[in-house]
Short mmCIF file of C-alpha atoms in Angstrom, two decimals:
data_model
loop_
_atom_site.label_atom_id
_atom_site.label_comp_id
_atom_site.label_asym_id
_atom_site.label_seq_id
_atom_site.Cartn_x
_atom_site.Cartn_y
_atom_site.Cartn_z
CA MET I 218 26.06 24.71 -49.21
CA LYS I 219 27.48 22.21 -51.69
CA LYS I 220 25.23 19.22 -52.33
CA PRO I 221 26.49 15.64 -52.71
CA LEU I 222 26.17 14.09 -56.15
CA PHE I 223 23.45 11.71 -54.92
CA ASN I 224 21.28 14.68 -54.02
CA LEU I 225 21.92 16.07 -57.49
CA PHE I 226 20.59 12.81 -58.94
CA LEU I 227 17.43 13.15 -56.90
CA LEU I 228 17.08 16.80 -57.83
CA VAL I 229 17.38 16.20 -61.56
CA PHE I 230 15.17 13.14 -61.73
CA GLY I 231 12.67 14.65 -59.32
CA VAL I 232 12.22 17.48 -61.83
CA VAL I 233 11.71 14.97 -64.63
CA ALA I 234 8.96 13.28 -62.62
CA VAL I 235 7.17 16.57 -62.08
CA GLU I 236 7.41 17.63 -65.71
CA THR I 237 6.22 14.32 -67.13
CA GLY I 238 3.49 13.82 -64.57
CA CYS I 239 1.85 17.25 -64.83
CA LYS I 240 0.42 19.11 -67.78
CA LYS I 241 0.43 22.47 -66.06
CA SER I 242 3.44 24.48 -64.92
CA ASP I 243 1.61 26.15 -62.01
CA GLY I 244 3.81 26.43 -58.94
CA THR I 245 7.06 26.65 -60.84
CA THR I 246 9.45 29.49 -60.16
CA ALA I 247 12.65 30.83 -61.63
CA PRO I 248 15.69 28.71 -60.70
CA THR I 249 17.89 29.62 -57.75
CA ILE I 250 21.63 29.57 -58.20
CA GLN I 251 24.73 30.57 -56.26
CA THR I 252 28.01 32.12 -57.38
CA ASN I 253 31.24 30.92 -55.85
CA GLY I 254 32.88 33.79 -53.97
CA VAL I 255 36.32 33.25 -55.53
CA ILE I 256 37.18 34.11 -59.12
CA SER I 257 39.83 31.65 -60.28
CA ASN I 258 42.76 31.56 -62.68
CA VAL I 259 42.65 35.30 -63.18
CA SER I 260 45.02 36.79 -65.74
CA ASP I 261 44.99 39.99 -67.78
CA THR I 262 42.35 38.78 -70.26
CA VAL I 263 40.83 35.60 -68.80
CA ALA I 264 39.13 34.52 -65.56
CA GLN I 265 37.00 31.63 -64.36
CA SER I 266 33.87 31.67 -62.22
CA GLU I 267 31.88 28.81 -60.72
CA GLY I 268 28.12 28.53 -60.28
CA ALA I 269 25.90 25.90 -58.68
CA VAL I 270 22.18 25.40 -59.17
CA THR I 271 20.42 25.06 -55.82
CA SER I 272 16.84 24.69 -57.15
CA TYR I 273 15.50 24.03 -60.63
CA GLY I 274 12.25 25.78 -59.73
CA GLY I 275 10.16 22.82 -60.86
CA SER I 276 10.91 23.36 -64.54
CA PHE I 277 13.64 22.44 -66.98
CA ILE I 278 16.55 24.85 -67.19
CA THR I 279 17.02 26.22 -70.68
CA ALA I 280 20.16 28.31 -70.15
CA LEU I 281 22.81 28.87 -67.52
CA GLY I 282 26.30 30.32 -67.13
CA ILE I 283 28.01 33.45 -65.88
CA CYS I 284 27.02 36.98 -66.87
CA TYR I 285 29.61 39.72 -66.43
CA SER I 286 30.26 43.39 -67.08
CA SER I 287 32.83 46.07 -66.41
CA THR I 288 30.17 48.78 -66.25
CA ASN I 289 27.07 47.17 -64.74
CA PRO I 290 27.50 46.34 -61.01
CA THR I 291 24.58 43.89 -61.26
CA PRO I 292 25.13 42.17 -64.61
CA THR I 293 22.27 40.41 -66.34
CA ILE I 294 21.93 38.14 -69.37
CA ALA I 295 21.69 41.31 -71.44
CA ASP I 296 25.41 41.83 -70.71
CA SER I 297 28.25 39.54 -71.72
CA LYS I 298 27.59 35.97 -70.67
CA THR I 299 28.79 32.41 -71.00
CA SER I 300 26.58 29.45 -71.87
CA GLU I 301 27.08 26.07 -70.25
CA SER I 302 25.38 22.71 -70.60
CA THR I 303 21.87 22.93 -69.19
CA GLY I 304 22.34 19.51 -67.63
CA ALA I 305 25.06 20.89 -65.35
CA TYR I 306 24.46 21.28 -61.65
CA ASP I 307 27.88 22.65 -60.72
CA PHE I 308 29.80 24.36 -63.51
CA VAL I 309 32.87 26.46 -64.18
CA SER I 310 32.78 29.13 -66.89
CA THR I 311 35.73 30.80 -68.54
CA LEU I 312 35.35 34.52 -69.18
CA HIS I 313 37.32 35.45 -72.28
CA LYS I 314 38.47 38.69 -73.93
CA LEU I 315 38.60 40.70 -70.72
CA THR I 316 40.34 44.05 -70.55
CA PRO I 317 43.57 44.19 -68.50
CA ASN I 318 43.60 46.05 -65.18
CA THR I 319 39.84 46.46 -65.19
CA VAL I 320 37.20 45.93 -62.51
CA TYR I 321 34.54 43.39 -63.47
CA TYR I 322 31.31 42.21 -61.89
CA ALA I 323 30.17 38.63 -62.39
CA ARG I 324 27.36 36.39 -61.21
CA ALA I 325 25.87 33.05 -62.11
CA TYR I 326 22.50 32.84 -63.87
CA ALA I 327 20.02 30.10 -64.73
CA THR I 328 16.87 30.38 -66.83
CA ASN I 329 13.75 28.23 -67.03
CA GLY I 330 10.24 28.77 -68.38
CA LYS I 331 9.39 31.08 -65.47
CA GLY I 332 12.35 33.39 -65.70
CA THR I 333 16.00 33.88 -64.80
CA GLY I 334 17.55 33.53 -61.37
CA TYR I 335 20.86 35.12 -60.41
CA GLY I 336 23.51 34.37 -57.84
CA SER I 337 25.34 36.96 -55.78
CA VAL I 338 27.71 39.39 -57.51
CA VAL I 339 31.46 38.87 -57.26
CA LYS I 340 33.75 41.80 -57.98
CA PHE I 341 37.28 41.28 -59.26
CA THR I 342 40.07 43.07 -61.10
CA THR I 343 42.02 41.59 -63.99
CA ALA I 344 45.81 41.65 -63.99
CA ALA I 345 47.56 44.61 -65.58
CA THR I 346 49.82 42.38 -67.69
CA ALA I 347 50.15 38.68 -68.44
CA ASN I 348 52.86 38.37 -65.78
CA SER I 349 51.46 40.69 -63.10
CA TYR I 350 50.75 37.79 -60.77
CA ALA I 351 53.69 35.66 -61.83
CA GLY I 352 56.41 34.59 -59.43
CA THR I 353 60.06 33.93 -60.20
CA VAL I 354 61.14 30.35 -59.53
CA THR I 355 64.67 29.27 -58.61
CA THR I 356 66.18 26.18 -56.98
CA PHE I 357 66.92 26.74 -53.30
CA ALA I 358 68.37 23.30 -52.51
CA GLY I 359 68.93 20.01 -54.28
CA ASN I 360 70.69 19.20 -57.55
CA GLY I 361 67.89 17.15 -59.09
CA THR I 362 69.51 13.77 -58.49
CA ALA I 363 67.49 11.33 -56.42
CA GLY I 364 69.99 10.65 -53.67
CA TYR I 365 71.02 11.49 -50.16
CA ALA I 366 73.64 14.13 -49.43
CA ASP I 367 73.85 17.00 -47.00
CA GLY I 368 75.51 20.21 -48.18
CA THR I 369 74.76 23.71 -49.31
CA GLY I 370 72.23 24.54 -52.01
CA THR I 371 72.62 22.43 -55.12
CA ASN I 372 75.30 20.29 -53.49
CA ALA I 373 72.57 18.62 -51.43
CA GLU I 374 70.47 15.69 -52.60
CA PHE I 375 66.93 14.61 -51.76
CA SER I 376 64.78 11.67 -52.84
CA ASN I 377 61.21 12.74 -53.57
CA PRO I 378 60.84 15.40 -50.84
CA GLN I 379 57.23 15.72 -49.72
CA GLY I 380 56.52 18.05 -46.80
CA VAL I 381 58.06 21.41 -45.99
CA ALA I 382 57.53 23.74 -43.03
CA ALA I 383 59.26 26.86 -41.72
CA ASP I 384 60.04 28.32 -38.31
CA ALA I 385 60.04 32.00 -37.35
CA GLN I 386 63.75 32.29 -38.17
CA GLY I 387 63.24 31.13 -41.75
CA ASN I 388 64.70 27.65 -41.32
CA LEU I 389 62.97 25.02 -43.43
CA TYR I 390 62.18 21.46 -42.35
CA VAL I 391 61.66 18.85 -45.05
CA THR I 392 60.36 15.30 -45.00
CA ASP I 393 62.53 13.17 -47.27
CA PRO I 394 60.39 10.01 -47.49
CA PHE I 395 62.44 7.82 -49.80
CA ASN I 396 65.48 8.48 -47.59
CA HIS I 397 63.27 8.07 -44.48
CA VAL I 398 64.79 11.13 -42.81
CA ILE I 399 63.94 14.67 -41.77
CA ARG I 400 66.12 17.44 -43.21
CA LYS I 401 66.75 21.05 -42.17
CA ILE I 402 67.68 23.91 -44.50
CA THR I 403 68.98 27.18 -43.06
CA PRO I 404 68.15 30.53 -44.68
CA ALA I 405 71.63 30.33 -46.25
CA GLY I 406 70.66 27.04 -47.93
CA VAL I 407 72.72 24.70 -45.75
CA VAL I 408 71.08 21.27 -45.69
CA SER I 409 71.54 18.86 -42.77
CA THR I 410 69.78 15.78 -41.41
CA ILE I 411 68.11 16.31 -38.05
CA ALA I 412 66.37 12.97 -37.57
CA GLY I 413 66.49 9.48 -39.01
CA ASN I 414 69.31 7.06 -39.78
CA GLY I 415 68.08 6.34 -43.30
CA ASN I 416 66.67 2.90 -42.57
CA ILE I 417 63.01 1.99 -43.01
CA GLY I 418 61.53 1.20 -39.63
CA TYR I 419 59.97 2.54 -36.52
CA VAL I 420 62.41 3.56 -33.82
CA ILE I 421 61.94 6.49 -31.47
CA GLY I 422 64.48 8.02 -29.13
CA PRO I 423 67.66 9.94 -30.01
CA ALA I 424 67.05 11.65 -33.35
CA ALA I 425 70.23 10.38 -34.99
CA SER I 426 69.28 6.73 -34.47
CA SER I 427 65.54 7.07 -35.03
CA GLU I 428 63.80 5.36 -37.93
CA PHE I 429 60.83 6.45 -40.06
CA TYR I 430 58.77 4.86 -42.81
CA SER I 431 58.07 7.37 -45.58
CA PRO I 432 57.40 10.50 -43.50
CA THR I 433 55.25 13.00 -45.40
CA GLY I 434 53.65 15.90 -43.50
CA ILE I 435 55.58 18.24 -41.23
CA ALA I 436 54.78 21.26 -39.05
CA VAL I 437 56.63 23.47 -36.59
CA ASP I 438 55.01 25.06 -33.52
CA ALA I 439 55.09 28.76 -32.63
CA SER I 440 58.14 28.36 -30.40
CA GLY I 441 60.12 26.66 -33.13
CA ASN I 442 61.22 24.03 -30.63
CA ASN I 443 58.81 21.27 -31.55
CA ILE I 444 58.50 19.61 -34.94
CA TYR I 445 55.57 17.34 -35.76
CA VAL I 446 55.78 14.64 -38.42
CA ALA I 447 53.11 12.52 -40.08
CA ASP I 448 54.96 9.21 -40.44
CA GLN I 449 52.72 7.86 -43.13
CA GLY I 450 54.06 4.33 -43.43
CA ASN I 451 53.91 3.76 -39.69
CA ASN I 452 50.49 5.45 -39.27
CA VAL I 453 51.75 7.54 -36.35
CA ILE I 454 52.30 11.20 -35.57
CA LEU I 455 55.76 11.90 -34.15
CA LYS I 456 57.29 14.82 -32.29
CA ILE I 457 60.92 15.95 -32.53
CA SER I 458 62.14 18.13 -29.68
CA ASN I 459 65.64 18.76 -28.29
CA GLY I 460 67.13 16.07 -30.50
CA VAL I 461 64.71 13.36 -29.37
CA VAL I 462 61.91 11.70 -31.34
CA THR I 463 58.80 10.66 -29.41
CA LYS I 464 55.42 9.34 -30.41
CA LEU I 465 52.63 11.87 -30.14
CA ALA I 466 49.76 9.64 -31.26
CA GLY I 467 48.93 6.41 -33.05
CA SER I 468 49.17 2.71 -32.27
CA GLY I 469 50.92 1.95 -35.55
CA ALA I 470 48.00 -0.07 -36.90
CA ALA I 471 46.04 1.37 -39.81
CA GLY I 472 42.48 2.07 -38.71
CA ILE I 473 40.13 4.61 -37.23
CA VAL I 474 40.09 4.81 -33.44
CA ASP I 475 39.63 7.97 -31.39
CA GLY I 476 40.60 8.27 -27.75
CA ALA I 477 43.87 8.05 -25.87
CA ALA I 478 46.82 9.00 -28.08
CA ALA I 479 48.69 5.74 -27.50
CA THR I 480 45.85 3.56 -28.77
CA ALA I 481 44.34 5.87 -31.41
CA GLN I 482 44.58 4.79 -35.01
CA PHE I 483 45.19 6.66 -38.26
CA SER I 484 45.29 5.44 -41.85
CA ASN I 485 47.80 7.05 -44.17
CA PRO I 486 48.14 10.40 -42.37
CA THR I 487 49.69 12.79 -44.86
CA SER I 488 49.75 16.27 -43.33
CA VAL I 489 49.87 17.98 -39.93
CA ALA I 490 49.28 21.50 -38.61
CA VAL I 491 49.68 22.91 -35.11
CA ASP I 492 47.81 25.80 -33.52
CA ALA I 493 49.17 28.40 -31.10
CA SER I 494 47.99 26.34 -28.12
CA GLY I 495 49.84 23.23 -29.25
CA ASN I 496 46.89 21.21 -30.54
CA VAL I 497 47.86 19.19 -33.62
CA TYR I 498 45.54 18.56 -36.57
CA VAL I 499 46.00 15.71 -39.01
CA ALA I 500 44.80 15.14 -42.57
CA ASP I 501 43.94 11.45 -42.18
CA ARG I 502 43.77 10.64 -45.84
CA ASN I 503 42.46 7.10 -46.06
CA ASN I 504 39.94 7.79 -43.31
CA ASN I 505 38.67 10.91 -45.11
CA ARG I 506 38.72 12.83 -41.85
CA ILE I 507 40.47 15.70 -40.16
CA ARG I 508 41.65 14.53 -36.74
CA LYS I 509 42.70 16.54 -33.70
CA ILE I 510 45.31 15.64 -31.09
CA SER I 511 44.75 17.76 -28.01
CA THR I 512 47.49 18.92 -25.67
CA ALA I 513 46.01 16.48 -23.16
CA GLY I 514 46.86 13.60 -25.50
CA VAL I 515 43.38 12.78 -26.73
CA VAL I 516 42.63 12.07 -30.38
CA SER I 517 39.25 12.98 -31.81
CA THR I 518 37.63 13.42 -35.19
CA PHE I 519 37.48 17.17 -35.73
CA CYS I 520 35.57 17.05 -39.02
CA GLY I 521 34.33 14.43 -41.44
CA THR I 522 32.08 11.39 -41.41
CA GLY I 523 34.72 9.10 -42.88
CA THR I 524 32.68 8.54 -46.02
CA ALA I 525 34.56 9.35 -49.20
CA GLY I 526 32.32 12.07 -50.58
CA TYR I 527 31.76 15.76 -51.00
CA LEU I 528 29.53 17.64 -48.64
CA ASP I 529 29.86 20.88 -46.71
CA GLY I 530 28.32 21.02 -43.27
CA THR I 531 28.90 20.43 -39.59
CA SER I 532 31.76 18.42 -38.17
CA THR I 533 29.60 15.29 -38.10
CA THR I 534 28.03 15.64 -41.56
CA ALA I 535 30.83 17.03 -43.75
CA GLU I 536 32.53 14.71 -46.22
CA PHE I 537 36.01 14.71 -47.73
CA ASN I 538 37.68 12.53 -50.33
CA GLY I 539 41.38 11.93 -49.84
CA PRO I 540 42.42 15.07 -47.92
CA THR I 541 46.17 15.47 -48.38
CA GLY I 542 47.14 18.92 -47.11
CA ILE I 543 46.20 21.00 -44.09
CA ALA I 544 47.14 24.45 -42.78
CA ILE I 545 45.93 26.71 -39.98
CA ASP I 546 45.67 30.50 -39.76
CA ALA I 547 46.06 32.82 -36.78
CA SER I 548 42.32 32.60 -36.05
CA ASN I 549 42.49 28.78 -35.90
CA ASN I 550 40.60 28.25 -39.13
CA LEU I 551 41.78 25.13 -40.93
CA TYR I 552 42.28 24.89 -44.69
CA VAL I 553 42.26 21.52 -46.41
CA ALA I 554 43.54 20.42 -49.80
CA ASP I 555 40.76 17.94 -50.63
CA SER I 556 42.55 16.05 -53.35
CA TYR I 557 39.95 13.84 -55.03
CA ASN I 558 37.32 16.56 -54.74
CA HIS I 559 39.61 18.98 -56.60
CA SER I 560 38.79 21.62 -54.02
CA ILE I 561 40.02 23.73 -51.13
CA ARG I 562 37.87 23.46 -48.04
CA LYS I 563 37.74 25.63 -44.92
CA ILE I 564 36.90 24.34 -41.45
CA GLY I 565 35.89 26.94 -38.87
CA THR I 566 36.69 26.70 -35.19
CA ASP I 567 33.31 25.03 -34.61
CA GLY I 568 34.20 22.24 -37.03
CA THR I 569 31.90 23.39 -39.84
CA ALA I 570 33.29 22.77 -43.32
CA SER I 571 32.71 24.93 -46.40
CA THR I 572 34.18 25.04 -49.88
CA ILE I 573 36.36 27.98 -50.81
CA VAL I 574 37.04 27.00 -54.40
CA GLY I 575 36.84 23.93 -56.60
CA SER I 576 34.44 21.15 -57.44
CA PRO I 577 34.53 17.34 -57.67
CA ILE I 578 32.68 17.54 -60.96
CA GLN I 579 35.20 19.61 -62.91
CA ALA I 580 38.94 19.73 -62.18
CA ILE I 581 39.38 23.15 -63.78
CA GLU I 582 39.94 25.67 -61.01
CA ILE I 583 41.95 23.19 -58.93
CA ASN I 584 43.13 20.02 -60.60
CA ASP I 585 44.82 17.88 -57.95
CA PRO I 586 45.60 19.91 -54.81
CA GLY I 587 48.37 18.40 -52.73
CA ALA I 588 49.35 20.82 -49.97
CA ILE I 589 48.40 24.21 -48.64
CA ALA I 590 50.02 27.04 -46.67
CA VAL I 591 48.65 30.27 -45.24
CA ASP I 592 50.48 33.54 -44.60
CA SER I 593 49.93 36.20 -41.94
CA GLN I 594 47.35 37.93 -44.16
CA LYS I 595 45.44 34.64 -44.54
CA ASN I 596 46.35 34.34 -48.20
CA LEU I 597 46.52 30.72 -49.31
CA TYR I 598 49.26 29.03 -51.32
CA ILE I 599 48.37 25.72 -52.92
CA THR I 600 50.38 23.12 -54.78
CA ASP I 601 48.54 21.46 -57.63
CA HIS I 602 50.13 18.10 -58.44
CA SER I 603 49.38 18.73 -62.09
CA GLY I 604 52.20 21.28 -62.19
CA ARG I 605 51.07 24.58 -60.70
CA VAL I 606 51.49 26.68 -57.58
CA ILE I 607 48.36 28.76 -56.95
CA GLU I 608 47.87 31.80 -54.75
CA LEU I 609 44.44 32.71 -53.41
CA ASN I 610 44.30 36.34 -52.31
CA VAL I 611 41.63 36.69 -49.63
CA SER I 612 41.45 40.49 -49.84
CA THR I 613 40.50 40.41 -53.53
CA ASN I 614 38.77 37.01 -53.64
CA ILE I 615 40.76 35.92 -56.66
CA SER I 616 43.10 33.04 -57.27
CA TYR I 617 45.80 32.87 -59.89
CA THR I 618 48.71 30.74 -60.98
CA LEU I 619 51.80 31.99 -59.22
CA ALA I 620 54.11 29.65 -61.11
CA GLY I 621 54.04 26.58 -63.31
CA ALA I 622 51.42 25.33 -65.73
CA ASP I 623 48.55 22.88 -65.50
CA ASN I 624 49.24 19.36 -66.79
CA THR I 625 52.87 20.23 -67.50
CA THR I 626 55.80 18.31 -66.05
CA GLY I 627 59.55 18.80 -66.26
CA TYR I 628 62.10 21.16 -64.86
CA ALA I 629 62.75 24.78 -65.71
CA GLU I 630 63.49 27.92 -63.77
CA GLY I 631 61.75 31.10 -64.83
CA VAL I 632 58.82 33.43 -64.36
CA GLY I 633 55.21 32.30 -64.10
CA SER I 634 54.24 29.61 -66.59
CA ALA I 635 57.80 29.50 -67.95
CA ALA I 636 58.81 27.73 -64.75
CA ILE I 637 58.12 24.00 -64.71
CA PHE I 638 57.60 21.66 -61.77
CA TYR I 639 57.31 17.90 -61.63
CA GLY I 640 54.94 16.88 -58.88
CA PRO I 641 54.95 19.90 -56.54
CA MET I 642 54.04 18.65 -53.07
CA GLY I 643 54.65 20.43 -49.75
CA ILE I 644 54.56 24.21 -49.49
CA THR I 645 55.37 26.88 -46.91
CA VAL I 646 55.75 30.64 -46.89
CA THR I 647 58.29 32.86 -45.12
CA SER I 648 59.22 36.52 -45.25
CA THR I 649 61.64 35.77 -48.09
CA GLY I 650 59.40 33.75 -50.38
CA VAL I 651 57.30 30.67 -51.00
CA PHE I 652 59.09 27.32 -50.80
CA VAL I 653 57.90 24.19 -52.58
CA ALA I 654 58.98 20.56 -52.33
CA ASP I 655 59.29 19.75 -56.04
CA SER I 656 59.11 16.04 -55.43
CA TYR I 657 60.04 14.33 -58.68
CA ASN I 658 62.65 16.96 -59.44
CA ASN I 659 64.21 16.19 -56.03
CA ARG I 660 64.56 19.88 -55.27
CA ILE I 661 63.28 22.56 -52.96
CA ARG I 662 62.20 25.46 -55.16
CA LYS I 663 61.80 29.10 -54.10
CA ILE I 664 59.23 31.52 -55.52
CA THR I 665 59.61 35.26 -55.12
CA HIS I 666 57.18 37.90 -56.30
#
């Protein structure tokens, strides 16, 4: 389990107290350490692995990092290894000079005066070539101008599109927050407006005359008949069905209130997801919680204490910090883009949260996650606001950059890192590709692989 930074403080300074207050080292043991189960940013010659010290063993740590080998299934410090700062609690190591298309074994290690402790072994395979995992990026809709125009493909205009979702037929639904409307894009690339008159406000009823205030998150249910929108500026969750907009939940006031949908309160809800039964989940960003709206119209806190922090655990002890994206798989597991924690979290059906990849201490594996999508194989697709689209393959336990580059902004079509995004936000996946709301480029981009 990940520990909060306050516990790390106690752990480190508790060790100092023991070492300065005792002349003997009796009772000390080798450190204990865990290896994150996902190997990140894998390419043909480079990969990254994360480790976390869980116990110092009562003695100062003198060395720690990741040891790895292509021949030893249980690598030790006698094999290749990285060396990180011994003051680190949670660290990410970069494994260099790997051989392409080769199976490697890696695990975290930490050494003190009593010996070396090892984490569990993670097995992964490097890419065959530099572009093995790269996707090809093209513009699906939008001409790059911040404006408002329906049309086909690049004849259409958006203004900072944020959320994107898909139905079973491959139609896309896009929140266009600066235009305060909801757009639809057919598989042929035809863009139309399905809700909103373009004015800032809060009006429900017939879709054409409805008004939104910076809608962000969007989801479509299994039937494809109901669309759910996180209307961020109005702090409400809306439903669009049969050409009519209705309020699903929220009083309109920013706050934190569970209970009946009409009087419940949200604060800056940014993303929504819907399960097969019709329950809707909300990434309630400013409240640092994941909320649930049941089919009976009751709002509850599904996970999170509300404290801005970082802690895995049960629904009533877990902590998030600015969750912005949420997705759900066929088994009703939730996945959260936990923005300020630079991590991807998983919430099981019992409400227990765990970290899949990332760390609040180092924004290396995931810099600034914005949104998340999951395919039928439970692979995850993540937008990193810093300029990347990341795929996490659950069958191989590796993540890699599908397109774009970290800390790079602009606009370019191309393959892998040659493609450039500017503030990639919402993301969804269909049978024809991965679609990204490239917000500051005012385009919907398509990635094929």
